Amino acid sequence: MNKVDSLRRDLLAGVDVGGTKVAVLVVNSSYNVLSQVTLPTILDSPQATLASIMQAVQQGVEQAGASLDRVAAVGVGVPGRVDTLTGLVRRAVNLGWEELPVGQLLSAQLGVPCLLENDVTLAAIGAQHYMGGIASRNMAYVSVGTGIAAGLVLDGRIYRGAHGMAGEIGHMIIDPGGSRCQCGAHGCLEAVAAGPAIARLGEEAAVASGNTLLRRYRPVTAEAVYQAARDGDPSATAIIRKVSGYLALALQQLIVAYDVECMVFGGGVSREGDTFLQPILVELARLREHSVLTAEMLKPDMIRTLPSDYDAGAWGAVLLAAEGTVRISSERGSGAALVPFSTL
């Protein structure tokens, strides 16, 4: 990389913070990827979590052959309710944050403007960019990972709702008699179909059955359950069928509520590819058999998954950072040494 004036801030960083990992993407002014870094999310305390985010950003910038004074802005996606103006995060359950001024703390520690948004909202922006075309003007991005949530794009614009909580489908009550969710309710979609729920069901099956392949895995993870299903294990296959039924119900509720043109899966669990998607399509076919309305509104070709190597959350965070440079330049005046970042 050519050396440039250290005051010339010509890089952007996008950060996707999840319950298990922090992913960082560093790009230049032409949106060429300079580095990608993934580190574990440290959940010992709010301070430890913030430290793991900062470490991931610093490592990403270093791997890009640069220093933080080259970074124009950092976009950060976090779970929970985010005040985009102040960077205050509330009720980030999977991170153990009740109320934390994350934007202010990260900006002060990194010495770089840090702009925050809900992680799934940013992933929806990243997915919209990837999809392109007319279908992405009305779409739902559904993230299935440590938690479950949806980012909504309606008429080409992100829809956040009256209180910034639109798309919290992880807390739809899917099975009233199901497991207790971290939110306090029973049978939330997240409690019965997210990664930890799949792992829990796998562990229970491994204990209950002497024949299942799941007994080979310690600990049993969601990835292990899908692998065992690929290997033809009946217990794992039954778990995937059950979880897929819950996810199909959630998609059916999304489509009748918002009448979107496509629904795109992302998140760690969706990276299982066809092993993840095909059972959901089977369950959706069963729903269509019993409902003319569902059959009309929810076609199989509307449901897609993102490529496993495309990090929609990190790309959405990059786009947030690029948008922020416009405001930052305006606030600093004509003397700012920011490279103008165009819209992708």
Tab-separated table of C-alpha atoms in Angstrom:
chain	number	residue	atom	x	y	z
A	1	MET	CA	0.000	0.000	0.000
A	2	ASN	CA	1.300	3.451	-0.915
A	3	LYS	CA	2.095	5.793	1.902
A	4	VAL	CA	-0.156	8.828	2.185
A	5	ASP	CA	-0.371	11.784	4.489
A	6	SER	CA	-1.407	10.438	7.885
A	7	LEU	CA	-3.991	13.222	8.095
A	8	ARG	CA	-5.722	11.967	4.977
A	9	ARG	CA	-8.483	9.737	6.281
A	10	ASP	CA	-9.172	7.512	3.307
A	11	LEU	CA	-10.300	4.244	4.923
A	12	LEU	CA	-13.577	2.997	6.373
A	13	ALA	CA	-14.173	0.207	8.880
A	14	GLY	CA	-17.379	-1.761	9.309
A	15	VAL	CA	-17.956	-3.768	12.489
A	16	ASP	CA	-20.580	-6.462	13.034
A	17	VAL	CA	-20.900	-7.325	16.733
A	18	GLY	CA	-22.624	-10.599	17.551
A	19	GLY	CA	-23.093	-12.751	20.601
A	20	THR	CA	-20.137	-14.974	19.674
A	21	LYS	CA	-17.916	-12.973	17.316
A	22	VAL	CA	-16.865	-9.506	16.207
A	23	ALA	CA	-16.302	-9.208	12.437
A	24	VAL	CA	-14.419	-6.227	10.999
A	25	LEU	CA	-14.149	-5.172	7.361
A	26	VAL	CA	-11.708	-2.440	6.283
A	27	VAL	CA	-12.049	-0.853	2.826
A	28	ASN	CA	-10.467	2.027	0.931
A	29	SER	CA	-12.202	4.905	-0.850
A	30	SER	CA	-12.918	2.646	-3.844
A	31	TYR	CA	-14.519	0.063	-1.546
A	32	ASN	CA	-11.781	-2.448	-2.203
A	33	VAL	CA	-11.456	-4.825	0.750
A	34	LEU	CA	-8.114	-4.377	2.491
A	35	SER	CA	-8.668	-6.714	5.428
A	36	GLN	CA	-11.217	-8.875	7.171
A	37	VAL	CA	-10.853	-9.887	10.807
A	38	THR	CA	-13.012	-12.024	13.072
A	39	LEU	CA	-12.391	-12.308	16.809
A	40	PRO	CA	-14.454	-13.839	19.636
A	41	THR	CA	-16.854	-11.558	21.479
A	42	ILE	CA	-15.768	-11.345	25.118
A	43	LEU	CA	-18.877	-11.246	27.311
A	44	ASP	CA	-17.283	-11.210	30.776
A	45	SER	CA	-18.414	-7.604	31.325
A	46	PRO	CA	-19.543	-4.594	29.262
A	47	GLN	CA	-16.011	-3.222	29.481
A	48	ALA	CA	-14.536	-6.506	28.277
A	49	THR	CA	-16.953	-6.586	25.345
A	50	LEU	CA	-16.021	-3.051	24.325
A	51	ALA	CA	-12.343	-3.970	24.622
A	52	SER	CA	-12.853	-6.951	22.281
A	53	ILE	CA	-14.561	-4.663	19.735
A	54	MET	CA	-11.697	-2.165	19.884
A	55	GLN	CA	-9.131	-4.956	19.572
A	56	ALA	CA	-10.876	-6.274	16.448
A	57	VAL	CA	-10.936	-2.801	14.861
A	58	GLN	CA	-7.287	-2.168	15.652
A	59	GLN	CA	-6.261	-5.576	14.313
A	60	GLY	CA	-8.286	-5.042	11.140
A	61	VAL	CA	-6.650	-1.682	10.487
A	62	GLU	CA	-3.187	-3.085	11.184
A	63	GLN	CA	-3.785	-5.963	8.766
A	64	ALA	CA	-4.770	-3.362	6.168
A	65	GLY	CA	-1.266	-1.919	6.580
A	66	ALA	CA	-2.537	1.296	8.129
A	67	SER	CA	-3.132	3.048	11.426
A	68	LEU	CA	-6.285	4.451	12.992
A	69	ASP	CA	-5.471	7.989	11.850
A	70	ARG	CA	-6.196	6.777	8.306
A	71	VAL	CA	-9.775	5.808	9.219
A	72	ALA	CA	-12.479	8.345	8.360
A	73	ALA	CA	-15.238	6.615	10.311
A	74	VAL	CA	-16.232	3.310	11.844
A	75	GLY	CA	-19.719	1.887	11.414
A	76	VAL	CA	-20.788	-0.485	14.152
A	77	GLY	CA	-23.772	-2.825	14.198
A	78	VAL	CA	-24.854	-4.084	17.615
A	79	PRO	CA	-27.868	-6.067	18.796
A	80	GLY	CA	-30.433	-4.166	20.794
A	81	ARG	CA	-32.151	-0.808	20.625
A	82	VAL	CA	-29.804	1.854	19.268
A	83	ASP	CA	-30.128	5.639	19.393
A	84	THR	CA	-28.383	6.438	16.122
A	85	LEU	CA	-27.834	10.088	17.062
A	86	THR	CA	-26.123	9.515	20.412
A	87	GLY	CA	-24.796	5.956	20.053
A	88	LEU	CA	-26.625	4.877	23.208
A	89	VAL	CA	-27.493	1.166	23.209
A	90	ARG	CA	-30.327	-0.240	25.305
A	91	ARG	CA	-31.387	-3.820	25.999
A	92	ALA	CA	-28.690	-5.642	24.072
A	93	VAL	CA	-29.659	-8.882	25.803
A	94	ASN	CA	-27.164	-11.172	24.055
A	95	LEU	CA	-24.302	-8.851	25.055
A	96	GLY	CA	-25.502	-8.247	28.607
A	97	TRP	CA	-25.944	-4.494	28.031
A	98	GLU	CA	-28.918	-2.815	29.650
A	99	GLU	CA	-27.912	0.755	28.780
A	100	LEU	CA	-24.469	1.752	27.521
A	101	PRO	CA	-23.161	4.824	25.609
A	102	VAL	CA	-21.259	2.638	23.156
A	103	GLY	CA	-20.768	5.241	20.421
A	104	GLN	CA	-19.265	7.759	22.818
A	105	LEU	CA	-17.005	5.197	24.500
A	106	LEU	CA	-15.689	3.681	21.266
A	107	SER	CA	-15.122	7.074	19.620
A	108	ALA	CA	-13.156	8.298	22.631
A	109	GLN	CA	-10.994	5.177	22.881
A	110	LEU	CA	-10.301	4.741	19.155
A	111	GLY	CA	-9.998	8.436	18.334
A	112	VAL	CA	-12.250	7.862	15.300
A	113	PRO	CA	-15.912	8.816	14.794
A	114	CYS	CA	-17.993	5.696	15.482
A	115	LEU	CA	-21.547	5.524	14.171
A	116	LEU	CA	-23.936	2.937	15.568
A	117	GLU	CA	-27.004	1.142	14.285
A	118	ASN	CA	-28.867	-2.047	15.106
A	119	ASP	CA	-26.912	-4.986	13.695
A	120	VAL	CA	-29.760	-6.556	11.755
A	121	THR	CA	-30.766	-3.187	10.298
A	122	LEU	CA	-27.234	-2.813	8.965
A	123	ALA	CA	-27.252	-6.374	7.670
A	124	ALA	CA	-30.459	-5.550	5.795
A	125	ILE	CA	-28.652	-2.604	4.187
A	126	GLY	CA	-25.771	-4.907	3.279
A	127	ALA	CA	-28.160	-7.510	1.887
A	128	GLN	CA	-30.032	-4.854	-0.096
A	129	HIS	CA	-26.741	-3.776	-1.653
A	130	TYR	CA	-25.864	-7.371	-2.509
A	131	MET	CA	-29.281	-8.188	-3.976
A	132	GLY	CA	-29.742	-5.028	-6.040
A	133	GLY	CA	-32.647	-4.737	-8.462
A	134	ILE	CA	-36.302	-4.093	-7.897
A	135	ALA	CA	-36.815	-6.997	-5.477
A	136	SER	CA	-34.643	-5.338	-2.851
A	137	ARG	CA	-37.028	-2.365	-2.606
A	138	ASN	CA	-39.347	-4.490	-0.480
A	139	MET	CA	-37.478	-7.210	1.350
A	140	ALA	CA	-36.934	-8.788	4.721
A	141	TYR	CA	-33.470	-9.832	5.841
A	142	VAL	CA	-33.787	-12.587	8.444
A	143	SER	CA	-30.753	-13.263	10.613
A	144	VAL	CA	-30.527	-16.659	12.307
A	145	GLY	CA	-27.527	-16.943	14.579
A	146	THR	CA	-27.048	-16.500	18.318
A	147	GLY	CA	-30.367	-14.656	18.127
A	148	ILE	CA	-33.055	-14.145	15.494
A	149	ALA	CA	-34.234	-10.817	14.087
A	150	ALA	CA	-35.342	-9.250	10.825
A	151	GLY	CA	-34.273	-6.084	9.029
A	152	LEU	CA	-37.029	-4.606	6.873
A	153	VAL	CA	-36.649	-2.632	3.652
A	154	LEU	CA	-39.986	-1.157	2.570
A	155	ASP	CA	-40.303	0.913	-0.599
A	156	GLY	CA	-36.520	1.090	-0.794
A	157	ARG	CA	-36.039	2.462	2.727
A	158	ILE	CA	-35.095	0.836	6.004
A	159	TYR	CA	-38.118	0.568	8.275
A	160	ARG	CA	-37.285	0.937	11.971
A	161	GLY	CA	-40.735	1.379	13.504
A	162	ALA	CA	-41.977	3.991	15.967
A	163	HIS	CA	-39.427	3.026	18.625
A	164	GLY	CA	-36.660	1.488	16.527
A	165	MET	CA	-37.809	-2.031	17.353
A	166	ALA	CA	-39.365	-3.173	14.067
A	167	GLY	CA	-38.269	-6.631	13.001
A	168	GLU	CA	-37.752	-8.168	16.442
A	169	ILE	CA	-39.256	-11.409	15.187
A	170	GLY	CA	-37.059	-13.405	17.531
A	171	HIS	CA	-39.641	-12.526	20.169
A	172	MET	CA	-42.686	-13.698	18.254
A	173	ILE	CA	-44.374	-16.321	20.417
A	174	ILE	CA	-44.153	-19.398	18.200
A	175	ASP	CA	-44.619	-22.121	20.816
A	176	PRO	CA	-46.364	-20.882	24.010
A	177	GLY	CA	-45.290	-24.020	25.848
A	178	GLY	CA	-41.696	-23.745	24.682
A	179	SER	CA	-38.471	-22.825	26.424
A	180	ARG	CA	-38.107	-19.605	28.376
A	181	CYS	CA	-36.487	-16.793	26.381
A	182	GLN	CA	-33.954	-14.327	27.770
A	183	CYS	CA	-36.655	-11.663	27.374
A	184	GLY	CA	-38.743	-13.503	29.988
A	185	ALA	CA	-41.452	-14.933	27.742
A	186	HIS	CA	-41.896	-18.589	26.827
A	187	GLY	CA	-41.695	-20.017	23.317
A	188	CYS	CA	-40.177	-17.037	21.508
A	189	LEU	CA	-38.827	-17.909	18.054
A	190	GLU	CA	-35.304	-17.139	19.280
A	191	ALA	CA	-35.684	-19.515	22.227
A	192	VAL	CA	-36.726	-22.440	20.033
A	193	ALA	CA	-34.930	-21.904	16.709
A	194	ALA	CA	-31.733	-19.838	17.156
A	195	GLY	CA	-28.260	-21.373	17.255
A	196	PRO	CA	-28.174	-21.977	21.037
A	197	ALA	CA	-31.629	-23.591	20.913
A	198	ILE	CA	-30.513	-25.964	18.127
A	199	ALA	CA	-27.405	-26.837	20.149
A	200	ARG	CA	-29.529	-27.469	23.256
A	201	LEU	CA	-31.864	-29.787	21.350
A	202	GLY	CA	-28.822	-31.586	19.956
A	203	GLU	CA	-27.359	-32.063	23.425
A	204	GLU	CA	-30.666	-33.414	24.714
A	205	ALA	CA	-30.816	-35.870	21.814
A	206	ALA	CA	-27.234	-36.988	22.447
A	207	VAL	CA	-28.102	-37.783	26.062
A	208	ALA	CA	-31.407	-39.475	25.260
A	209	SER	CA	-30.260	-41.713	22.392
A	210	GLY	CA	-27.432	-44.203	22.305
A	211	ASN	CA	-27.355	-44.377	18.519
A	212	THR	CA	-27.240	-40.767	17.383
A	213	LEU	CA	-24.127	-39.385	15.718
A	214	LEU	CA	-24.529	-36.337	17.945
A	215	ARG	CA	-22.820	-38.292	20.737
A	216	ARG	CA	-19.564	-37.808	18.819
A	217	TYR	CA	-19.630	-34.052	19.379
A	218	ARG	CA	-18.571	-32.393	22.612
A	219	PRO	CA	-19.987	-29.876	22.951
A	220	VAL	CA	-22.908	-30.286	20.579
A	221	THR	CA	-23.253	-27.123	18.492
A	222	ALA	CA	-25.797	-26.009	15.908
A	223	GLU	CA	-23.161	-26.715	13.262
A	224	ALA	CA	-22.789	-30.266	14.618
A	225	VAL	CA	-26.549	-30.842	14.388
A	226	TYR	CA	-26.593	-29.797	10.719
A	227	GLN	CA	-23.539	-31.921	9.974
A	228	ALA	CA	-25.139	-34.950	11.613
A	229	ALA	CA	-28.298	-34.306	9.565
A	230	ARG	CA	-26.183	-34.261	6.402
A	231	ASP	CA	-24.774	-37.620	7.485
A	232	GLY	CA	-28.309	-39.018	7.734
A	233	ASP	CA	-28.713	-39.063	11.509
A	234	PRO	CA	-32.443	-39.421	12.395
A	235	SER	CA	-32.223	-37.454	15.652
A	236	ALA	CA	-30.482	-34.506	14.001
A	237	THR	CA	-32.887	-34.628	11.055
A	238	ALA	CA	-35.849	-34.464	13.439
A	239	ILE	CA	-34.358	-31.429	15.187
A	240	ILE	CA	-33.807	-29.622	11.891
A	241	ARG	CA	-37.356	-30.428	10.789
A	242	LYS	CA	-38.758	-29.024	14.038
A	243	VAL	CA	-36.661	-25.841	13.892
A	244	SER	CA	-37.443	-25.370	10.198
A	245	GLY	CA	-41.142	-25.548	10.995
A	246	TYR	CA	-40.764	-22.689	13.464
A	247	LEU	CA	-38.795	-20.605	10.965
A	248	ALA	CA	-41.363	-21.275	8.227
A	249	LEU	CA	-44.121	-19.991	10.528
A	250	ALA	CA	-42.100	-16.834	11.149
A	251	LEU	CA	-41.682	-16.231	7.413
A	252	GLN	CA	-45.401	-16.757	6.891
A	253	GLN	CA	-46.160	-14.117	9.519
A	254	LEU	CA	-43.643	-11.727	7.964
A	255	ILE	CA	-45.154	-12.043	4.509
A	256	VAL	CA	-48.737	-11.416	5.604
A	257	ALA	CA	-47.633	-8.470	7.743
A	258	TYR	CA	-45.396	-6.681	5.224
A	259	ASP	CA	-46.065	-8.175	1.756
A	260	VAL	CA	-42.380	-8.066	0.791
A	261	GLU	CA	-41.038	-9.272	-2.548
A	262	CYS	CA	-38.207	-11.397	-1.192
A	263	MET	CA	-36.819	-12.709	2.078
A	264	VAL	CA	-33.095	-13.233	2.497
A	265	PHE	CA	-31.532	-15.389	5.194
A	266	GLY	CA	-28.231	-14.475	6.806
A	267	GLY	CA	-26.471	-15.092	10.103
A	268	GLY	CA	-24.253	-17.903	11.294
A	269	VAL	CA	-26.791	-20.727	11.173
A	270	SER	CA	-27.847	-19.887	7.607
A	271	ARG	CA	-24.273	-20.545	6.475
A	272	GLU	CA	-25.182	-24.233	6.532
A	273	GLY	CA	-26.517	-23.553	3.024
A	274	ASP	CA	-28.964	-26.001	1.483
A	275	THR	CA	-29.012	-28.122	4.638
A	276	PHE	CA	-30.479	-25.048	6.347
A	277	LEU	CA	-32.706	-23.761	3.549
A	278	GLN	CA	-34.267	-26.875	2.003
A	279	PRO	CA	-36.084	-28.096	5.158
A	280	ILE	CA	-37.580	-24.609	5.558
A	281	LEU	CA	-38.823	-24.703	1.968
A	282	VAL	CA	-40.399	-28.099	2.664
A	283	GLU	CA	-42.221	-26.690	5.690
A	284	LEU	CA	-43.337	-23.648	3.686
A	285	ALA	CA	-44.773	-25.984	1.036
A	286	ARG	CA	-46.887	-27.605	3.753
A	287	LEU	CA	-48.155	-24.204	4.872
A	288	ARG	CA	-49.063	-23.312	1.294
A	289	GLU	CA	-51.068	-26.525	0.943
A	290	HIS	CA	-53.394	-25.397	3.730
A	291	SER	CA	-53.719	-21.687	2.888
A	292	VAL	CA	-54.656	-20.118	-0.439
A	293	LEU	CA	-53.421	-16.762	0.875
A	294	THR	CA	-50.022	-18.161	1.871
A	295	ALA	CA	-49.748	-19.977	-1.459
A	296	GLU	CA	-50.397	-16.705	-3.288
A	297	MET	CA	-48.100	-14.491	-1.219
A	298	LEU	CA	-45.198	-16.795	-0.347
A	299	LYS	CA	-43.548	-18.365	-3.385
A	300	PRO	CA	-40.494	-20.664	-3.048
A	301	ASP	CA	-38.298	-18.447	-5.256
A	302	MET	CA	-38.825	-15.530	-2.846
A	303	ILE	CA	-36.636	-17.194	-0.214
A	304	ARG	CA	-32.863	-16.937	-0.592
A	305	THR	CA	-29.674	-17.192	1.427
A	306	LEU	CA	-26.628	-14.984	1.144
A	307	PRO	CA	-23.281	-16.548	0.174
A	308	SER	CA	-21.412	-17.799	3.216
A	309	ASP	CA	-18.466	-15.505	2.460
A	310	TYR	CA	-20.570	-12.326	2.254
A	311	ASP	CA	-20.832	-10.538	5.606
A	312	ALA	CA	-23.962	-8.426	5.172
A	313	GLY	CA	-23.625	-6.883	8.637
A	314	ALA	CA	-20.055	-5.708	8.116
A	315	TRP	CA	-20.867	-4.321	4.652
A	316	GLY	CA	-23.888	-2.515	6.041
A	317	ALA	CA	-21.627	-1.027	8.719
A	318	VAL	CA	-19.188	0.146	6.029
A	319	LEU	CA	-22.055	1.888	4.224
A	320	LEU	CA	-23.130	3.506	7.503
A	321	ALA	CA	-19.577	4.781	8.009
A	322	ALA	CA	-19.517	6.173	4.449
A	323	GLU	CA	-22.791	7.981	5.042
A	324	GLY	CA	-21.382	9.378	8.264
A	325	THR	CA	-18.370	10.907	6.533
A	326	VAL	CA	-20.686	13.319	4.722
A	327	ARG	CA	-22.045	14.662	7.997
A	328	ILE	CA	-18.614	14.699	9.634
A	329	SER	CA	-17.108	16.667	6.735
A	330	SER	CA	-19.936	19.179	6.960
A	331	GLU	CA	-19.398	19.628	10.693
A	332	ARG	CA	-15.625	20.067	10.313
A	333	GLY	CA	-15.821	22.459	7.398
A	334	SER	CA	-13.719	22.695	4.282
A	335	GLY	CA	-10.456	22.046	6.127
A	336	ALA	CA	-11.351	18.417	6.815
A	337	ALA	CA	-9.001	15.895	5.261
A	338	LEU	CA	-11.672	13.317	4.510
A	339	VAL	CA	-11.738	11.508	1.217
A	340	PRO	CA	-15.245	11.762	-0.268
A	341	PHE	CA	-16.845	8.319	-0.184
A	342	SER	CA	-19.386	7.711	-2.920
A	343	THR	CA	-22.493	5.624	-2.495
A	344	LEU	CA	-21.942	2.055	-3.632
